[in-house]
Tab-separated table of N, CA and C in Angstrom:
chain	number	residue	atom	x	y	z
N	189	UNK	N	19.992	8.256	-2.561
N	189	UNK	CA	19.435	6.939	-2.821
N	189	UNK	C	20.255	6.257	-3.904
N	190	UNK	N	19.988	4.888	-4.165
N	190	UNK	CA	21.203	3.952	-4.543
N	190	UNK	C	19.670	2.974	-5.427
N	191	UNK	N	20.185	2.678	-6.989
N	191	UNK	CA	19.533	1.726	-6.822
N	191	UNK	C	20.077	0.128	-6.729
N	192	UNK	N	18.887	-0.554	-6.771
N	192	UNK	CA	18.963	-2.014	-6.237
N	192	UNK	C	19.524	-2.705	-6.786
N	193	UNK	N	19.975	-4.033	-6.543
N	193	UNK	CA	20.467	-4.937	-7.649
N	193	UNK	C	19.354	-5.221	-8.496
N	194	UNK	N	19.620	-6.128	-9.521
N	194	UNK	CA	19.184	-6.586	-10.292
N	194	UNK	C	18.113	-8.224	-9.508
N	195	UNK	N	18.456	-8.733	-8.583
N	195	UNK	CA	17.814	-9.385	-8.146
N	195	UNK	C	16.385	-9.461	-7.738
N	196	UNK	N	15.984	-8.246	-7.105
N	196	UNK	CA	15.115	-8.054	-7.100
N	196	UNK	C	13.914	-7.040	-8.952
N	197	UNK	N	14.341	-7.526	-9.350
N	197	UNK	CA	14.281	-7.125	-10.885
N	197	UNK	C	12.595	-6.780	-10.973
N	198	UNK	N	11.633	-6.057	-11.606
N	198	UNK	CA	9.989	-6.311	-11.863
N	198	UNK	C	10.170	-5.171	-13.275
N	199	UNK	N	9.142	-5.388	-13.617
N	199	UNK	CA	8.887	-4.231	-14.941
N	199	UNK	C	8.674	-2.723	-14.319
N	200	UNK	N	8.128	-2.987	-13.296
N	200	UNK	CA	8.484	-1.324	-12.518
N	200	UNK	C	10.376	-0.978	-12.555
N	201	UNK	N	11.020	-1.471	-12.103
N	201	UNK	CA	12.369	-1.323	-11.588
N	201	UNK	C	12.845	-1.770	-13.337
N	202	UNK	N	12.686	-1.949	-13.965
N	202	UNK	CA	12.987	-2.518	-15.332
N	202	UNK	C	12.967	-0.840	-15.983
N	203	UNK	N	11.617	-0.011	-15.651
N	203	UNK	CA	11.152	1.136	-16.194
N	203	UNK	C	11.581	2.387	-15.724
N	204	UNK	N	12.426	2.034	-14.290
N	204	UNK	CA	12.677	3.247	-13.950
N	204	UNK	C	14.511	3.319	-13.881
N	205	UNK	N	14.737	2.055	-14.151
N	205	UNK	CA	16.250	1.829	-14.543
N	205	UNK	C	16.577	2.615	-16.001
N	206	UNK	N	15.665	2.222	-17.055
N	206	UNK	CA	16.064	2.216	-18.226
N	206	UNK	C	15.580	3.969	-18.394
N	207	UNK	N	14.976	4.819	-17.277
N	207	UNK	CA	14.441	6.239	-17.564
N	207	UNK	C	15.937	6.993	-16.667
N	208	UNK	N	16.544	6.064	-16.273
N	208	UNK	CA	17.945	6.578	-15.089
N	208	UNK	C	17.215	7.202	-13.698
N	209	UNK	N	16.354	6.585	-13.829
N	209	UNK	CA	15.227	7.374	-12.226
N	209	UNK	C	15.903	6.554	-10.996
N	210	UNK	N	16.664	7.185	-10.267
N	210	UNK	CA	17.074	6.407	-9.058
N	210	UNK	C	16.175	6.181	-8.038
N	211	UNK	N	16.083	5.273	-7.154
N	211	UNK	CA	15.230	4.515	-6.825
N	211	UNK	C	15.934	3.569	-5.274
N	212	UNK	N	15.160	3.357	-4.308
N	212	UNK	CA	15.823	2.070	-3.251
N	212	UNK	C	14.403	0.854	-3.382
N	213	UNK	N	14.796	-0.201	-2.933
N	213	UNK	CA	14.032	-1.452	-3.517
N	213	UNK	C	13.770	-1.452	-2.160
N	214	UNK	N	12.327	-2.138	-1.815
N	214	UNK	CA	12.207	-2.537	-0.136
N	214	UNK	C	11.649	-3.827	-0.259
N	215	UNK	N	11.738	-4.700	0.113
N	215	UNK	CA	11.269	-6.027	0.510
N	215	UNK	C	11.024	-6.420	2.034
N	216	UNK	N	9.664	-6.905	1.686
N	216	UNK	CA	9.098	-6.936	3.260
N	216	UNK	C	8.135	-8.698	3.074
N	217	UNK	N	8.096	-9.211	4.211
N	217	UNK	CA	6.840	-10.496	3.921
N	217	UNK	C	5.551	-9.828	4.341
N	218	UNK	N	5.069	-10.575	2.832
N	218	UNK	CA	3.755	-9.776	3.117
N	218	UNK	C	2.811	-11.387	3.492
N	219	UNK	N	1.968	-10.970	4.458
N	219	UNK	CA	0.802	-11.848	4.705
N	219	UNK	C	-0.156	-11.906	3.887
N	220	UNK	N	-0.548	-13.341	3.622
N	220	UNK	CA	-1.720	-13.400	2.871
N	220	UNK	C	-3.198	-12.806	4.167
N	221	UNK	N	-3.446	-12.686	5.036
N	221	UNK	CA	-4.309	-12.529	5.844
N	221	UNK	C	-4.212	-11.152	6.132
N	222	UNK	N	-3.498	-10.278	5.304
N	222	UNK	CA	-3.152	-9.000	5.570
N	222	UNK	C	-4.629	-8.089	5.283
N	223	UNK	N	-5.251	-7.108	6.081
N	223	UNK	CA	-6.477	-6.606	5.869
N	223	UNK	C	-6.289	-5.544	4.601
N	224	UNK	N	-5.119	-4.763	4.923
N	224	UNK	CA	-4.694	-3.720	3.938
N	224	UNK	C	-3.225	-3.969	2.872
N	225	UNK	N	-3.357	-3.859	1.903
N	225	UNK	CA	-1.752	-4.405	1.399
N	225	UNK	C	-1.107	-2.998	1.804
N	226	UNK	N	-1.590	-1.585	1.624
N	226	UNK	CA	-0.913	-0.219	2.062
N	226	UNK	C	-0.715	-0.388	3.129
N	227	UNK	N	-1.503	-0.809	4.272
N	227	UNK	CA	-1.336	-0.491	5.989
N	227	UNK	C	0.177	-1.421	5.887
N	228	UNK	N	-0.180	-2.744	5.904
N	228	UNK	CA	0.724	-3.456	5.786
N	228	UNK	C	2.181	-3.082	5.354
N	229	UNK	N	2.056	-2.539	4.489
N	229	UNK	CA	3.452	-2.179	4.133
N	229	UNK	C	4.061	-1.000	4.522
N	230	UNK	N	3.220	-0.212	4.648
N	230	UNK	CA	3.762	0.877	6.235
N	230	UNK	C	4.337	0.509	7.373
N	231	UNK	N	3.743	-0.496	8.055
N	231	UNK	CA	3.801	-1.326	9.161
N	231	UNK	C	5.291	-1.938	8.915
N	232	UNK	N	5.487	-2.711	7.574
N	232	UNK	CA	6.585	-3.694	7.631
N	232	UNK	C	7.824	-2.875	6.960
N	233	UNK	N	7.501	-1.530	6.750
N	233	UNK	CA	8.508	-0.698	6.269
N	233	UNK	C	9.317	0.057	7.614
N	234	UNK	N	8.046	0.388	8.304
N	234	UNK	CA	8.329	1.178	9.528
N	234	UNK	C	8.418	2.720	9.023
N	235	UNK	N	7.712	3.038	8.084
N	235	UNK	CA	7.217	4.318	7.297
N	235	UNK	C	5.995	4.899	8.176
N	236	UNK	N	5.614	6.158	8.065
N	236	UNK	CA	4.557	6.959	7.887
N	236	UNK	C	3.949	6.499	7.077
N	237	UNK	N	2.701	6.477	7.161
N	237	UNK	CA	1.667	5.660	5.794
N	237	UNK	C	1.355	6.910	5.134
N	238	UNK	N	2.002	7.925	5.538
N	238	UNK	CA	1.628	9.435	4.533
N	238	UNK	C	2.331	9.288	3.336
N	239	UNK	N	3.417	8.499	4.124
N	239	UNK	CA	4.745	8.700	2.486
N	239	UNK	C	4.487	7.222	2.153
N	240	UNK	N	3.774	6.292	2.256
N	240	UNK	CA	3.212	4.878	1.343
N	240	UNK	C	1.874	5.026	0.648
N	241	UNK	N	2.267	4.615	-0.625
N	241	UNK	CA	1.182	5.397	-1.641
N	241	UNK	C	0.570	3.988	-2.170
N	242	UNK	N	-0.387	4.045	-2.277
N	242	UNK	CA	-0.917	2.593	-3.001
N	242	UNK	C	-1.410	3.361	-4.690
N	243	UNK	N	-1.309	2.585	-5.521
N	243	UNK	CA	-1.726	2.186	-7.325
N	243	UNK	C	-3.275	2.144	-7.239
N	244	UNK	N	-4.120	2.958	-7.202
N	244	UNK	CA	-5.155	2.547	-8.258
N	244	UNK	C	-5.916	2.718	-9.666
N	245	UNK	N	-6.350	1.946	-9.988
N	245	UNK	CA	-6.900	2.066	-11.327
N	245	UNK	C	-8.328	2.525	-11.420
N	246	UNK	N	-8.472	3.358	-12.075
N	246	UNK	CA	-10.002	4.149	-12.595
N	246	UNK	C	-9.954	4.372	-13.496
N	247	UNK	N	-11.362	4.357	-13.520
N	247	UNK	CA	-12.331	4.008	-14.856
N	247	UNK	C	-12.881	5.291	-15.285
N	248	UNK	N	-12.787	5.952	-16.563
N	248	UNK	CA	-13.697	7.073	-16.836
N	248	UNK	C	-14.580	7.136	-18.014
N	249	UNK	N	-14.181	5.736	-18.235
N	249	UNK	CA	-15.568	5.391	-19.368
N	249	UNK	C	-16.799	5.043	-19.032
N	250	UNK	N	-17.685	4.489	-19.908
N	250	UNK	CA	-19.307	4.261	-19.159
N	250	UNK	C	-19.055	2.533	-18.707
N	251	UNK	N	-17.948	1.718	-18.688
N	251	UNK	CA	-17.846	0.784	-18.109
N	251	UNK	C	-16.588	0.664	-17.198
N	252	UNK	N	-16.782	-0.099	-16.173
N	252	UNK	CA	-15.452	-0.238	-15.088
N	252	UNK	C	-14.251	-0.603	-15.859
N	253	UNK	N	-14.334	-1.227	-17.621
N	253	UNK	CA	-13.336	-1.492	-17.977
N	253	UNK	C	-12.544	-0.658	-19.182
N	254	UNK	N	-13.502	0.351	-19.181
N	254	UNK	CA	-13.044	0.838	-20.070
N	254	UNK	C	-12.291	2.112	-19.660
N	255	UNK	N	-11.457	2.790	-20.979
N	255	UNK	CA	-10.607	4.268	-20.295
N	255	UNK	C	-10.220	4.247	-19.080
N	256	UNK	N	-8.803	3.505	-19.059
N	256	UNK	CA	-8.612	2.980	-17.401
N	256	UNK	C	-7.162	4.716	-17.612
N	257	UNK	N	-7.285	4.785	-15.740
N	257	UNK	CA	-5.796	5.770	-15.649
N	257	UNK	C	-5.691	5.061	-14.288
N	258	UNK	N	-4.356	6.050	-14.071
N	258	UNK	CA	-3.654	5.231	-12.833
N	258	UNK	C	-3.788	6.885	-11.695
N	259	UNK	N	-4.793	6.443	-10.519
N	259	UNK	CA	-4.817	7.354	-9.128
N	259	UNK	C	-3.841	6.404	-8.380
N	260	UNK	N	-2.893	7.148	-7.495
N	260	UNK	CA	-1.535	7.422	-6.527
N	260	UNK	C	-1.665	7.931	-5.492
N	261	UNK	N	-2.602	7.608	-4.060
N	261	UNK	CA	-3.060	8.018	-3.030
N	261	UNK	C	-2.202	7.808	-1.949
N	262	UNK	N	-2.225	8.210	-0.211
N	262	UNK	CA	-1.463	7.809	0.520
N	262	UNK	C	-2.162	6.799	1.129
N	263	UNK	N	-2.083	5.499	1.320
N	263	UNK	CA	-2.621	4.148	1.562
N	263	UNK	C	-3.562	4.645	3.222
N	264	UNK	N	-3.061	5.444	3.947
N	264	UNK	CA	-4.370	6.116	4.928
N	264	UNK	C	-5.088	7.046	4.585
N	265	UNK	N	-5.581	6.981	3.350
N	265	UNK	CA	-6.502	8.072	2.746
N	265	UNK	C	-7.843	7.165	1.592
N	266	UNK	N	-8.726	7.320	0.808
N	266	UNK	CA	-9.376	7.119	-0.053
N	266	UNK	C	-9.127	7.834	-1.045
N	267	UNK	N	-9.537	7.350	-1.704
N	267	UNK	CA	-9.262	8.120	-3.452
N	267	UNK	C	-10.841	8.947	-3.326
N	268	UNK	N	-10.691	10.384	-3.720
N	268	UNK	CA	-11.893	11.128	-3.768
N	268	UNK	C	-11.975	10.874	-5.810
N	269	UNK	N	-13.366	9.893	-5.916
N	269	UNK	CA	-13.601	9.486	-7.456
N	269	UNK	C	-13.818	11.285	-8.247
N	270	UNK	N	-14.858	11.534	-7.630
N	270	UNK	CA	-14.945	13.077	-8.097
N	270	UNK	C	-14.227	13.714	-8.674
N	271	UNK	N	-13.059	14.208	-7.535
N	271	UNK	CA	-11.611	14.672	-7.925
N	271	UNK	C	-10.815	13.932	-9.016
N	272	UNK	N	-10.652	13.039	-8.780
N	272	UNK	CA	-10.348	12.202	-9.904
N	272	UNK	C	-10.733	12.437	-11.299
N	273	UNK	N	-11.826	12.773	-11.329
N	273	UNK	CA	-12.607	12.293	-12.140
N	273	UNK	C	-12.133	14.053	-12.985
N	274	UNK	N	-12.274	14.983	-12.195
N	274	UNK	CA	-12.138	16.417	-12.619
N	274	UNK	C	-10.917	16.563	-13.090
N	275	UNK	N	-9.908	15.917	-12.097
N	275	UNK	CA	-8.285	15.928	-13.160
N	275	UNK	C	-8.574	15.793	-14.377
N	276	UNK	N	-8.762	14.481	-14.512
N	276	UNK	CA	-8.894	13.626	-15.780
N	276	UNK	C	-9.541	14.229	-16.889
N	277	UNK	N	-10.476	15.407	-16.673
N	277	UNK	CA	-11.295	15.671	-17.490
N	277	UNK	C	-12.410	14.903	-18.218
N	278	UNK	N	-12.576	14.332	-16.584
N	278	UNK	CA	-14.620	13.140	-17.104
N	278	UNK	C	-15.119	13.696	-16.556
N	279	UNK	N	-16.420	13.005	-16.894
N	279	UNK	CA	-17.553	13.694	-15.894
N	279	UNK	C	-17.399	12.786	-14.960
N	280	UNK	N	-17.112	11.761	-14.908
N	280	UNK	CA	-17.292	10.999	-13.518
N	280	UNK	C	-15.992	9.800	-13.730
N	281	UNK	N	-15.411	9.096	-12.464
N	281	UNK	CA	-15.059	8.293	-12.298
N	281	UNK	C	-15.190	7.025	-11.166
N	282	UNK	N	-14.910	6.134	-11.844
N	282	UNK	CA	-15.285	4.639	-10.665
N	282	UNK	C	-13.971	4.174	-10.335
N	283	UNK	N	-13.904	2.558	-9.904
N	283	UNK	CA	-13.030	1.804	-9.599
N	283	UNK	C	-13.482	1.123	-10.927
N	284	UNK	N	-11.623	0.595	-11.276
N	284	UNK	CA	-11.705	0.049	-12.696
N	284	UNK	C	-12.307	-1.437	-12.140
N	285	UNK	N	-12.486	-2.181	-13.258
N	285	UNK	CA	-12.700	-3.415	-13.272
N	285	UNK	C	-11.411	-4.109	-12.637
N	286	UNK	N	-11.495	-5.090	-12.234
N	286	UNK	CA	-10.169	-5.634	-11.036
N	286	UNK	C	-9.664	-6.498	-12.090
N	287	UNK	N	-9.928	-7.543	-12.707
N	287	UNK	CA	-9.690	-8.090	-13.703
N	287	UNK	C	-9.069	-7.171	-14.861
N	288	UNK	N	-9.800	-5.927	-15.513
N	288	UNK	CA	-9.687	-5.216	-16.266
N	288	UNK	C	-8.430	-4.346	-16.331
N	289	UNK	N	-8.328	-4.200	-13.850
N	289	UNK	CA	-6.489	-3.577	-13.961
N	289	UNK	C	-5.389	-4.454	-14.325
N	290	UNK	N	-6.361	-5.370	-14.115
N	290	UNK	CA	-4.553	-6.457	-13.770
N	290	UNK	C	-4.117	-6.432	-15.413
N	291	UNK	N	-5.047	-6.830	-16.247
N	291	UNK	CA	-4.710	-7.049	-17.609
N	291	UNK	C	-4.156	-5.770	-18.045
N	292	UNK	N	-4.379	-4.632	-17.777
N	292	UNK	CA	-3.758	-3.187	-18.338
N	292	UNK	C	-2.342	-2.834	-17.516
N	293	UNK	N	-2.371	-3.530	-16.416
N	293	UNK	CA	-1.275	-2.827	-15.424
N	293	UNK	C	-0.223	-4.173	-15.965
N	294	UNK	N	-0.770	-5.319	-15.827
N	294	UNK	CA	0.140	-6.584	-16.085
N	294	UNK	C	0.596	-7.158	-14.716
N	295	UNK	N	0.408	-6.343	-13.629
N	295	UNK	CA	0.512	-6.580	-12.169
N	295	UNK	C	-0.917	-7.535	-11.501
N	296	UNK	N	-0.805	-8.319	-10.248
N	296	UNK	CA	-1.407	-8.296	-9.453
N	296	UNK	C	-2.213	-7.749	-8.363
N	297	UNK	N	-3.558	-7.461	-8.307
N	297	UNK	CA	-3.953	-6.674	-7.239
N	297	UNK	C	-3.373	-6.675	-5.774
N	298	UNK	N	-2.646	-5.714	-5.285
N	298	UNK	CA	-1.760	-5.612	-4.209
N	298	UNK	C	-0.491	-5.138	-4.911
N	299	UNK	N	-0.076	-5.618	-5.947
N	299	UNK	CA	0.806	-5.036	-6.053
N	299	UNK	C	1.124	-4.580	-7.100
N	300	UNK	N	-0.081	-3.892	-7.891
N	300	UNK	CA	-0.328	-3.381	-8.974
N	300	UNK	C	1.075	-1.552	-8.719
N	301	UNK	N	1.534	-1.884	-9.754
N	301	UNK	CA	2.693	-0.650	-9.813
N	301	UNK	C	2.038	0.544	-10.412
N	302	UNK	N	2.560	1.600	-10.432
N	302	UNK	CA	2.406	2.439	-11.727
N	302	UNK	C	3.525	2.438	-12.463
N	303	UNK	N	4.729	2.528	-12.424
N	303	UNK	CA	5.840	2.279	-13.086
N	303	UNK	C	5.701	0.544	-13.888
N	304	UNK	N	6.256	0.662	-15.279
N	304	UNK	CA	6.254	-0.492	-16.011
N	304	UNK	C	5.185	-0.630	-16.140
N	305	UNK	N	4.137	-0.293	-16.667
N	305	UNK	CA	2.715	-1.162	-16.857
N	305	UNK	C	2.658	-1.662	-18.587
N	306	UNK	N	1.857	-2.759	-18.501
N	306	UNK	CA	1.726	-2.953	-19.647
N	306	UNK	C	1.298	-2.124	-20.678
N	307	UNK	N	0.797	-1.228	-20.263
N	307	UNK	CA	0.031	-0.296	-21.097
N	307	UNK	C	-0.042	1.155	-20.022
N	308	UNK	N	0.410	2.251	-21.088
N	308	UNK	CA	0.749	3.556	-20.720
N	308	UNK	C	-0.879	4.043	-20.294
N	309	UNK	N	-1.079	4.332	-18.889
N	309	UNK	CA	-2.445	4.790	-18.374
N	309	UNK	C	-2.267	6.397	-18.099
N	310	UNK	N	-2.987	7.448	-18.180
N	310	UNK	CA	-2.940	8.806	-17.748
N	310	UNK	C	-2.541	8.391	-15.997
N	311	UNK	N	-1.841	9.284	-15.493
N	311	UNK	CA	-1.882	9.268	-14.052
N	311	UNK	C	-1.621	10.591	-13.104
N	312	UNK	N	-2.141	10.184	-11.923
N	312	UNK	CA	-2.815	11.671	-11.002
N	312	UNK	C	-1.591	10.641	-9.815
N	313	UNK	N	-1.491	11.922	-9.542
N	313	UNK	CA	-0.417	11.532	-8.086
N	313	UNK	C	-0.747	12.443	-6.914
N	314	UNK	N	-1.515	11.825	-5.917
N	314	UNK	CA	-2.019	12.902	-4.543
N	314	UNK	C	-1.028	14.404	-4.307
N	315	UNK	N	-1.761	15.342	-4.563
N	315	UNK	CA	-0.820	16.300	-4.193
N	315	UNK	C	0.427	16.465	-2.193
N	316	UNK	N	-0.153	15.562	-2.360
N	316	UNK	CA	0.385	15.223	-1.021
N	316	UNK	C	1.667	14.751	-0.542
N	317	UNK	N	1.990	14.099	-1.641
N	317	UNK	CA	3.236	13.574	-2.047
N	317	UNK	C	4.236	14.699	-1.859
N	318	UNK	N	4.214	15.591	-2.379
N	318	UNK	CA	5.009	17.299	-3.080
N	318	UNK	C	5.644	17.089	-1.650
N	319	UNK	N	4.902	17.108	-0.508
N	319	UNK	CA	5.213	17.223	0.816
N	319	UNK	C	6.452	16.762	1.413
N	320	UNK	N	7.021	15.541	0.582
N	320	UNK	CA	7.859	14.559	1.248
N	320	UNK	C	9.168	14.628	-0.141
N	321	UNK	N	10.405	14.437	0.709
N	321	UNK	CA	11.475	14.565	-0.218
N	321	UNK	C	11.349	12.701	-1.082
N	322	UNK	N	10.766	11.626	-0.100
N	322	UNK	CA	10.735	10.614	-1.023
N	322	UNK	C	9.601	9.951	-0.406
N	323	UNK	N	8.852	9.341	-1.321
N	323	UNK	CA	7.876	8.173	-0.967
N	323	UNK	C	7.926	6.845	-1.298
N	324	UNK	N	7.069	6.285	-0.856
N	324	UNK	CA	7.442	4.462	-1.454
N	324	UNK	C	5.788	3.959	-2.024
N	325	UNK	N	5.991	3.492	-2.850
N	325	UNK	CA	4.945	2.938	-4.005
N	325	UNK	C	5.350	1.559	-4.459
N	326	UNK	N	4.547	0.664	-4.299
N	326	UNK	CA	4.518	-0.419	-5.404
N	326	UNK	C	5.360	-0.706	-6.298
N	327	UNK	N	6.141	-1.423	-6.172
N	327	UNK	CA	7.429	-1.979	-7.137
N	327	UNK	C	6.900	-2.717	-7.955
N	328	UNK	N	6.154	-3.633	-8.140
N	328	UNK	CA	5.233	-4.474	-9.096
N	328	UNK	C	4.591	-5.808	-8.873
N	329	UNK	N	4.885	-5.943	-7.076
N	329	UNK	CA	4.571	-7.603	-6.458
N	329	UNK	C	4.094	-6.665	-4.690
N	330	UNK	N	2.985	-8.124	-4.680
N	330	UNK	CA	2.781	-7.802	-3.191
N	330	UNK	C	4.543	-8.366	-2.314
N	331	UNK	N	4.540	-7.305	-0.906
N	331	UNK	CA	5.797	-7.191	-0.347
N	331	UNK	C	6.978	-6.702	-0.937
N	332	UNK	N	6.961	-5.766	-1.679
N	332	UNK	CA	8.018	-5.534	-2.761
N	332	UNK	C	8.002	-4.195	-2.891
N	333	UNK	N	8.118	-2.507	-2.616
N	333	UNK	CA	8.408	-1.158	-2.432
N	333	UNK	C	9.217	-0.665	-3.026
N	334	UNK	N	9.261	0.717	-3.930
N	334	UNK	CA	10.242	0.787	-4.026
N	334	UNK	C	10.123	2.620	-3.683
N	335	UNK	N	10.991	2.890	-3.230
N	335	UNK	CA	11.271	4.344	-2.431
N	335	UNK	C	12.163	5.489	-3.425
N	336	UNK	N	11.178	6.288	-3.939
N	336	UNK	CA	11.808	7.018	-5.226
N	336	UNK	C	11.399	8.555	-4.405
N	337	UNK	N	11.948	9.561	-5.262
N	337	UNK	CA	11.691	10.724	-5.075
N	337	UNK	C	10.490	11.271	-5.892
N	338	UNK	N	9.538	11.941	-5.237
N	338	UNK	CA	8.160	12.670	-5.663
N	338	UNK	C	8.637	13.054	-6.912
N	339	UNK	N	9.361	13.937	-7.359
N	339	UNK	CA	9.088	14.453	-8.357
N	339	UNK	C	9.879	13.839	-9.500
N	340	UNK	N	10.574	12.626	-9.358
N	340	UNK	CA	11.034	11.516	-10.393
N	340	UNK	C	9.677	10.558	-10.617
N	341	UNK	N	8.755	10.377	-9.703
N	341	UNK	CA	7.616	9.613	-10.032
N	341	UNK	C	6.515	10.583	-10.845
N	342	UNK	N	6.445	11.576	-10.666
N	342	UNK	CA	5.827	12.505	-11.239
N	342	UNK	C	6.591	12.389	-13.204
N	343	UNK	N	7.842	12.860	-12.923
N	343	UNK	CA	8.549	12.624	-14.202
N	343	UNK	C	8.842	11.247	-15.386
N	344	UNK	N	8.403	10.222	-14.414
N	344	UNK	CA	8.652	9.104	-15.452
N	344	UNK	C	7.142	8.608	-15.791
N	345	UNK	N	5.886	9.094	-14.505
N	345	UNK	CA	4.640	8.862	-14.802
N	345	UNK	C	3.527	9.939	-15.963
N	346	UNK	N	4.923	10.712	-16.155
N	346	UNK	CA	3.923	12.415	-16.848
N	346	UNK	C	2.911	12.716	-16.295
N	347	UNK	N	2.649	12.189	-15.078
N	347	UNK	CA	2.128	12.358	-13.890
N	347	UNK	C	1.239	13.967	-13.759
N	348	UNK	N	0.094	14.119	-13.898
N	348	UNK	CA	-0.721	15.147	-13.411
N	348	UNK	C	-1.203	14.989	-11.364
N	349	UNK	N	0.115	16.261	-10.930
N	349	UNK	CA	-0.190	16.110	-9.552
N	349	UNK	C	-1.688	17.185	-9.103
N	350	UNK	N	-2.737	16.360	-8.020
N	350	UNK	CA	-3.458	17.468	-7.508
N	350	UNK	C	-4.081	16.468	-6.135
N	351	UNK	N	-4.813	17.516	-5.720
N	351	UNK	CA	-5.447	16.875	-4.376
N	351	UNK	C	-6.834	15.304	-4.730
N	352	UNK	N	-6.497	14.837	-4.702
N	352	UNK	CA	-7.410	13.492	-4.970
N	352	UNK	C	-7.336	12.732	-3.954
N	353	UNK	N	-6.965	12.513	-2.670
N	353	UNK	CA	-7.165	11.772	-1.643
N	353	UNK	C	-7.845	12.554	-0.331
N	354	UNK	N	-9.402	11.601	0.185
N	354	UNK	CA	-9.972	11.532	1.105
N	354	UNK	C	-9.543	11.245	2.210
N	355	UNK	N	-9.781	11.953	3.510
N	355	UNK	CA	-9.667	11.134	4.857
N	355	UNK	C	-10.691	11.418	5.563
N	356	UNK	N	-11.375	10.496	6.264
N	356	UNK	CA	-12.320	10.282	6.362
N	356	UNK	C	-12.661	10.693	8.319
């Protein structure tokens, strides 16, 4: 893998430049009428949605906004909160406040990154990942991917990997 120019530039690709984490950039149009921003970008990648991981944010305080971390699922799966919640060492976890991610991540919902965030969150990465020599995650904008190797996302996220994704 090769990374990108500078054109396509975000605070994700800003964060994994300046850690020497190599990386490929994907750009795709994303629809506003899109049901899933993960399906979607499987679809417009022409990926397995096993190896497209969507960003979410959870909550393990007694409010959705508080004690936020970052869960790393495969976008055809659910986040199991439970599991989550047991990594982390809470007793329980939710979905953060949506408002509450954007302001901690500094991203937009859809294309909330884990790389570059405004603020350093604990993060869990689906053990599922381990599986694949590279996956693609959230660059820092809806339509925007970027395709790194599992265990460089693990390494620049200090990333605690385990099983946390549902299929239903």
């Amino acid at each position: 893998m090769a990374k990108k120019s500078k054109a396509a530039s975000t605070p994700a690709t800003a964060a994994l430049e300046a850690a020497d984490i190599t990386y490929v950039a994907h750009s795709y149009t994303h629809s506003d009428s899109a049901q899933s921003y993960g399906a979607e970008a499987a679809a417009q990648l022409g990926v397995d949605a096993r190896r497209v991981f969507k960003t979410l944010m959870v909550s393990t305080g007694a409010r959705a906004s508080e004690e936020l971390a970052v869960a790393i699922v495969p976008v055809d799966s659910t986040l199991d909160l439970k599991s989550v919640a047991a990594v982390l060492g809470a007793k329980k976890a939710q979905m953060a406040d949506k408002d509450a991610a954007q302001r901690r991540s500094g991203y937009v919902l859809g294309g909330i990154s884990p790389f570059g965030q405004r603020q350093i969150s604990p993060a869990v990465l689906d053990a599922s990942a381990m599986q694949f020599e590279t996956i693609f995650i959230s660059g820092g904008r809806r339509g925007f991917s970027l395709q790194i190797a599992a265990d460089d996302a693990v390494k620049i996220l200090n990333a605690l990997v385990a099983p946390i994704a549902s299929y239903r």
